[in-house]
Amino acid sequence: MSDVIDLTTSDSEESSIASSDDETRSESSTGSSQSSSSNAAPTSLEKALYSVSESRLRAVASELAAKIPAANLFLEQKLLVKRSAPRWENCLKCGEEFDMEEERASDIEPDDEEGFVDWDENCHGPMDTPANRKQYPENFIWTCCQEVSLADGCVQGVHSGSKARKRARR
């Protein structure tokens, strides 16, 4: 059974909150009429979430975190990495947002559009070989940022976060 975070203090509303799995819905003591109306609530909430301004949404999230310890913990798990650093960063090289806790695979591959223009694999052999990578590095690109293989790939190894990290407290 999945955990449900109760964001209310009312006992009557507690019984109407159900998780998405069928087991929890069948255990609800509110009856079928109330559970069908609770199905409409997420749609209304989703509409409100998408229409509200970012600043108001941030203010509501801050207030929620301050008032409800479970919500604070949930937001910390979703938004922070260990040592209270931001979990989501934009890569300096490719500008793509990435999760600091997740490793992404990246590799070098032949640049089919710019490199090896007249290369025929039936005649010249395969493009992607260690010898060709060494001899023609300008004809290979990183899959993460589409930069030439001579550049440091932004995903191979460690992403480069756009924000400088603060030093640990002493």
PDB file of C-alpha atoms in Angstrom:
ATOM      1  CA  MET A   1       0.000   0.000   0.000  1.00  0.00           C
ATOM      2  CA  SER A   2       1.417   3.422  -0.895  1.00  0.00           C
ATOM      3  CA  ASP A   3       1.707   6.177   1.689  1.00  0.00           C
ATOM      4  CA  VAL A   4      -0.794   9.019   1.565  1.00  0.00           C
ATOM      5  CA  ILE A   5       0.295  12.394   2.888  1.00  0.00           C
ATOM      6  CA  ASP A   6      -2.603  14.003   4.718  1.00  0.00           C
ATOM      7  CA  LEU A   7      -2.509  17.730   4.025  1.00  0.00           C
ATOM      8  CA  THR A   8      -5.603  18.482   6.105  1.00  0.00           C
ATOM      9  CA  THR A   9      -6.403  18.434   9.810  1.00  0.00           C
ATOM     10  CA  SER A  10     -10.066  17.497   9.533  1.00  0.00           C
ATOM     11  CA  ASP A  11     -10.987  13.908  10.484  1.00  0.00           C
ATOM     12  CA  SER A  12     -13.910  13.876   8.027  1.00  0.00           C
ATOM     13  CA  GLU A  13     -11.645  14.734   5.103  1.00  0.00           C
ATOM     14  CA  GLU A  14      -9.055  12.129   6.171  1.00  0.00           C
ATOM     15  CA  SER A  15     -11.433   9.296   5.370  1.00  0.00           C
ATOM     16  CA  SER A  16     -12.109  10.593   1.845  1.00  0.00           C
ATOM     17  CA  ILE A  17      -8.433  10.742   0.813  1.00  0.00           C
ATOM     18  CA  ALA A  18      -7.490   7.608  -1.098  1.00  0.00           C
ATOM     19  CA  SER A  19      -4.389   6.579  -2.935  1.00  0.00           C
ATOM     20  CA  SER A  20      -4.441   5.582  -6.577  1.00  0.00           C
ATOM     21  CA  ASP A  21      -4.389   1.831  -5.938  1.00  0.00           C
ATOM     22  CA  ASP A  22      -7.660  -0.138  -5.838  1.00  0.00           C
ATOM     23  CA  GLU A  23      -6.952  -1.662  -2.420  1.00  0.00           C
ATOM     24  CA  THR A  24      -7.049   1.700  -0.672  1.00  0.00           C
ATOM     25  CA  ARG A  25     -10.149   2.810  -2.577  1.00  0.00           C
ATOM     26  CA  SER A  26     -12.065  -0.305  -1.554  1.00  0.00           C
ATOM     27  CA  GLU A  27     -11.104   0.238   2.107  1.00  0.00           C
ATOM     28  CA  SER A  28     -12.470   3.805   2.116  1.00  0.00           C
ATOM     29  CA  SER A  29     -15.310   4.243   4.607  1.00  0.00           C
ATOM     30  CA  THR A  30     -16.877   7.194   2.797  1.00  0.00           C
ATOM     31  CA  GLY A  31     -18.875   5.232   0.245  1.00  0.00           C
ATOM     32  CA  SER A  32     -18.997   5.342  -3.533  1.00  0.00           C
ATOM     33  CA  SER A  33     -20.675   8.732  -3.887  1.00  0.00           C
ATOM     34  CA  GLN A  34     -17.845  10.558  -2.150  1.00  0.00           C
ATOM     35  CA  SER A  35     -15.071   8.570  -3.855  1.00  0.00           C
ATOM     36  CA  SER A  36     -16.442   9.492  -7.284  1.00  0.00           C
ATOM     37  CA  SER A  37     -16.409  13.180  -6.329  1.00  0.00           C
ATOM     38  CA  SER A  38     -12.828  12.825  -5.085  1.00  0.00           C
ATOM     39  CA  ASN A  39     -11.875  11.687  -8.599  1.00  0.00           C
ATOM     40  CA  ALA A  40     -12.835  15.167  -9.884  1.00  0.00           C
ATOM     41  CA  ALA A  41     -10.695  16.962  -7.269  1.00  0.00           C
ATOM     42  CA  PRO A  42      -7.283  16.185  -8.827  1.00  0.00           C
ATOM     43  CA  THR A  43      -8.488  17.598 -12.138  1.00  0.00           C
ATOM     44  CA  SER A  44      -9.478  20.854 -10.455  1.00  0.00           C
ATOM     45  CA  LEU A  45      -6.227  20.918  -8.507  1.00  0.00           C
ATOM     46  CA  GLU A  46      -4.205  20.228 -11.650  1.00  0.00           C
ATOM     47  CA  LYS A  47      -5.947  23.109 -13.418  1.00  0.00           C
ATOM     48  CA  ALA A  48      -5.174  25.386 -10.492  1.00  0.00           C
ATOM     49  CA  LEU A  49      -1.533  24.260 -10.364  1.00  0.00           C
ATOM     50  CA  TYR A  50      -1.026  24.965 -14.058  1.00  0.00           C
ATOM     51  CA  SER A  51      -2.762  28.345 -13.939  1.00  0.00           C
ATOM     52  CA  VAL A  52      -1.196  29.772 -10.763  1.00  0.00           C
ATOM     53  CA  SER A  53       1.912  31.941 -11.010  1.00  0.00           C
ATOM     54  CA  GLU A  54       5.302  30.478 -10.106  1.00  0.00           C
ATOM     55  CA  SER A  55       5.764  32.944  -7.249  1.00  0.00           C
ATOM     56  CA  ARG A  56       2.400  32.028  -5.688  1.00  0.00           C
ATOM     57  CA  LEU A  57       3.133  28.309  -6.110  1.00  0.00           C
ATOM     58  CA  ARG A  58       6.499  28.782  -4.399  1.00  0.00           C
ATOM     59  CA  ALA A  59       4.840  30.705  -1.562  1.00  0.00           C
ATOM     60  CA  VAL A  60       2.245  27.954  -1.075  1.00  0.00           C
ATOM     61  CA  ALA A  61       4.944  25.244  -1.123  1.00  0.00           C
ATOM     62  CA  SER A  62       6.996  27.192   1.446  1.00  0.00           C
ATOM     63  CA  GLU A  63       3.978  27.643   3.693  1.00  0.00           C
ATOM     64  CA  LEU A  64       3.042  23.982   3.318  1.00  0.00           C
ATOM     65  CA  ALA A  65       6.583  22.895   4.221  1.00  0.00           C
ATOM     66  CA  ALA A  66       6.621  25.201   7.256  1.00  0.00           C
ATOM     67  CA  LYS A  67       3.279  23.981   8.611  1.00  0.00           C
ATOM     68  CA  ILE A  68       3.362  20.246   7.808  1.00  0.00           C
ATOM     69  CA  PRO A  69       6.480  18.213   8.636  1.00  0.00           C
ATOM     70  CA  ALA A  70       5.511  15.397   6.239  1.00  0.00           C
ATOM     71  CA  ALA A  71       5.170  17.892   3.378  1.00  0.00           C
ATOM     72  CA  ASN A  72       8.532  19.403   4.313  1.00  0.00           C
ATOM     73  CA  LEU A  73      10.164  15.962   4.181  1.00  0.00           C
ATOM     74  CA  PHE A  74       8.463  15.175   0.856  1.00  0.00           C
ATOM     75  CA  LEU A  75       9.666  18.436  -0.710  1.00  0.00           C
ATOM     76  CA  GLU A  76      13.194  17.879   0.616  1.00  0.00           C
ATOM     77  CA  GLN A  77      13.278  14.420  -0.968  1.00  0.00           C
ATOM     78  CA  LYS A  78      12.020  15.743  -4.310  1.00  0.00           C
ATOM     79  CA  LEU A  79      14.082  18.932  -4.510  1.00  0.00           C
ATOM     80  CA  LEU A  80      17.307  18.403  -2.551  1.00  0.00           C
ATOM     81  CA  VAL A  81      20.252  16.056  -2.658  1.00  0.00           C
ATOM     82  CA  LYS A  82      22.385  15.135   0.329  1.00  0.00           C
ATOM     83  CA  ARG A  83      23.890  18.116   2.143  1.00  0.00           C
ATOM     84  CA  SER A  84      20.832  20.232   1.216  1.00  0.00           C
ATOM     85  CA  ALA A  85      22.105  21.084  -2.263  1.00  0.00           C
ATOM     86  CA  PRO A  86      19.662  21.708  -5.119  1.00  0.00           C
ATOM     87  CA  ARG A  87      18.729  18.413  -6.744  1.00  0.00           C
ATOM     88  CA  TRP A  88      18.007  19.808 -10.214  1.00  0.00           C
ATOM     89  CA  GLU A  89      20.642  21.768 -12.135  1.00  0.00           C
ATOM     90  CA  ASN A  90      21.125  23.042 -15.662  1.00  0.00           C
ATOM     91  CA  CYS A  91      24.236  21.717 -17.368  1.00  0.00           C
ATOM     92  CA  LEU A  92      26.742  24.399 -18.361  1.00  0.00           C
ATOM     93  CA  LYS A  93      27.498  22.687 -21.671  1.00  0.00           C
ATOM     94  CA  CYS A  94      24.136  21.590 -23.044  1.00  0.00           C
ATOM     95  CA  GLY A  95      21.775  23.737 -20.922  1.00  0.00           C
ATOM     96  CA  GLU A  96      19.612  20.695 -20.228  1.00  0.00           C
ATOM     97  CA  GLU A  97      18.139  20.255 -16.755  1.00  0.00           C
ATOM     98  CA  PHE A  98      19.440  17.137 -15.016  1.00  0.00           C
ATOM     99  CA  ASP A  99      19.010  15.304 -11.720  1.00  0.00           C
ATOM    100  CA  MET A 100      22.181  15.552  -9.614  1.00  0.00           C
ATOM    101  CA  GLU A 101      21.445  12.150  -8.044  1.00  0.00           C
ATOM    102  CA  GLU A 102      21.058  10.316 -11.331  1.00  0.00           C
ATOM    103  CA  GLU A 103      23.857   9.208 -13.607  1.00  0.00           C
ATOM    104  CA  ARG A 104      23.125   9.558 -17.298  1.00  0.00           C
ATOM    105  CA  ALA A 105      24.945   7.571 -19.890  1.00  0.00           C
ATOM    106  CA  SER A 106      26.638   9.424 -22.698  1.00  0.00           C
ATOM    107  CA  ASP A 107      28.986   8.340 -25.401  1.00  0.00           C
ATOM    108  CA  ILE A 108      30.791   9.499 -28.480  1.00  0.00           C
ATOM    109  CA  GLU A 109      29.302   8.537 -31.830  1.00  0.00           C
ATOM    110  CA  PRO A 110      30.085   9.320 -35.470  1.00  0.00           C
ATOM    111  CA  ASP A 111      28.689  12.634 -36.694  1.00  0.00           C
ATOM    112  CA  ASP A 112      26.611  11.422 -39.640  1.00  0.00           C
ATOM    113  CA  GLU A 113      25.764  14.929 -40.891  1.00  0.00           C
ATOM    114  CA  GLU A 114      29.124  16.736 -40.759  1.00  0.00           C
ATOM    115  CA  GLY A 115      31.822  14.073 -40.426  1.00  0.00           C
ATOM    116  CA  PHE A 116      32.619  11.133 -42.692  1.00  0.00           C
ATOM    117  CA  VAL A 117      30.797  12.783 -45.610  1.00  0.00           C
ATOM    118  CA  ASP A 118      31.977  10.358 -48.289  1.00  0.00           C
ATOM    119  CA  TRP A 119      32.537   7.387 -45.998  1.00  0.00           C
ATOM    120  CA  ASP A 120      31.171   4.102 -47.339  1.00  0.00           C
ATOM    121  CA  GLU A 121      31.208   1.384 -44.681  1.00  0.00           C
ATOM    122  CA  ASN A 122      31.174  -1.303 -47.412  1.00  0.00           C
ATOM    123  CA  CYS A 123      34.387   0.135 -48.849  1.00  0.00           C
ATOM    124  CA  HIS A 124      36.149   1.843 -45.914  1.00  0.00           C
ATOM    125  CA  GLY A 125      34.890  -0.332 -43.060  1.00  0.00           C
ATOM    126  CA  PRO A 126      32.962   0.749 -39.962  1.00  0.00           C
ATOM    127  CA  MET A 127      33.122   4.399 -38.934  1.00  0.00           C
ATOM    128  CA  ASP A 128      33.059   3.872 -35.180  1.00  0.00           C
ATOM    129  CA  THR A 129      36.386   2.233 -34.370  1.00  0.00           C
ATOM    130  CA  PRO A 130      39.057   3.152 -31.811  1.00  0.00           C
ATOM    131  CA  ALA A 131      41.475   3.911 -34.669  1.00  0.00           C
ATOM    132  CA  ASN A 132      39.004   6.311 -36.349  1.00  0.00           C
ATOM    133  CA  ARG A 133      38.195   7.988 -33.020  1.00  0.00           C
ATOM    134  CA  LYS A 134      41.904   8.672 -32.563  1.00  0.00           C
ATOM    135  CA  GLN A 135      42.637   9.651 -36.190  1.00  0.00           C
ATOM    136  CA  TYR A 136      39.452  11.684 -36.896  1.00  0.00           C
ATOM    137  CA  PRO A 137      38.237  13.055 -33.513  1.00  0.00           C
ATOM    138  CA  GLU A 138      36.505  15.982 -35.241  1.00  0.00           C
ATOM    139  CA  ASN A 139      34.148  13.485 -36.935  1.00  0.00           C
ATOM    140  CA  PHE A 140      32.734  12.228 -33.624  1.00  0.00           C
ATOM    141  CA  ILE A 141      30.299  14.004 -31.312  1.00  0.00           C
ATOM    142  CA  TRP A 142      29.063  13.552 -27.757  1.00  0.00           C
ATOM    143  CA  THR A 143      25.494  12.224 -27.540  1.00  0.00           C
ATOM    144  CA  CYS A 144      24.723  14.486 -24.568  1.00  0.00           C
ATOM    145  CA  CYS A 145      25.607  17.916 -25.936  1.00  0.00           C
ATOM    146  CA  GLN A 146      26.378  17.299 -29.638  1.00  0.00           C
ATOM    147  CA  GLU A 147      29.856  18.824 -29.202  1.00  0.00           C
ATOM    148  CA  VAL A 148      32.928  17.507 -31.015  1.00  0.00           C
ATOM    149  CA  SER A 149      34.602  14.614 -29.205  1.00  0.00           C
ATOM    150  CA  LEU A 150      37.679  16.750 -28.475  1.00  0.00           C
ATOM    151  CA  ALA A 151      35.561  18.709 -25.973  1.00  0.00           C
ATOM    152  CA  ASP A 152      34.852  17.336 -22.515  1.00  0.00           C
ATOM    153  CA  GLY A 153      31.456  15.661 -22.646  1.00  0.00           C
ATOM    154  CA  CYS A 154      29.006  17.142 -20.196  1.00  0.00           C
ATOM    155  CA  VAL A 155      27.574  13.801 -19.169  1.00  0.00           C
ATOM    156  CA  GLN A 156      30.561  11.479 -19.428  1.00  0.00           C
ATOM    157  CA  GLY A 157      31.743  11.544 -15.832  1.00  0.00           C
ATOM    158  CA  VAL A 158      30.201  14.424 -13.903  1.00  0.00           C
ATOM    159  CA  HIS A 159      27.708  17.033 -15.150  1.00  0.00           C
ATOM    160  CA  SER A 160      28.823  20.629 -14.791  1.00  0.00           C
ATOM    161  CA  GLY A 161      26.213  22.419 -12.709  1.00  0.00           C
ATOM    162  CA  SER A 162      25.456  26.000 -13.625  1.00  0.00           C
ATOM    163  CA  LYS A 163      25.452  27.186 -10.007  1.00  0.00           C
ATOM    164  CA  ALA A 164      28.574  27.225  -7.885  1.00  0.00           C
ATOM    165  CA  ARG A 165      28.391  24.972  -4.855  1.00  0.00           C
ATOM    166  CA  LYS A 166      28.948  26.472  -1.428  1.00  0.00           C
ATOM    167  CA  ARG A 167      31.696  24.986   0.676  1.00  0.00           C
ATOM    168  CA  ALA A 168      30.750  22.733   3.563  1.00  0.00           C
ATOM    169  CA  ARG A 169      30.400  24.438   6.945  1.00  0.00           C
ATOM    170  CA  ARG A 170      33.365  24.079   9.244  1.00  0.00           C
TER     171      ARG A 170
END
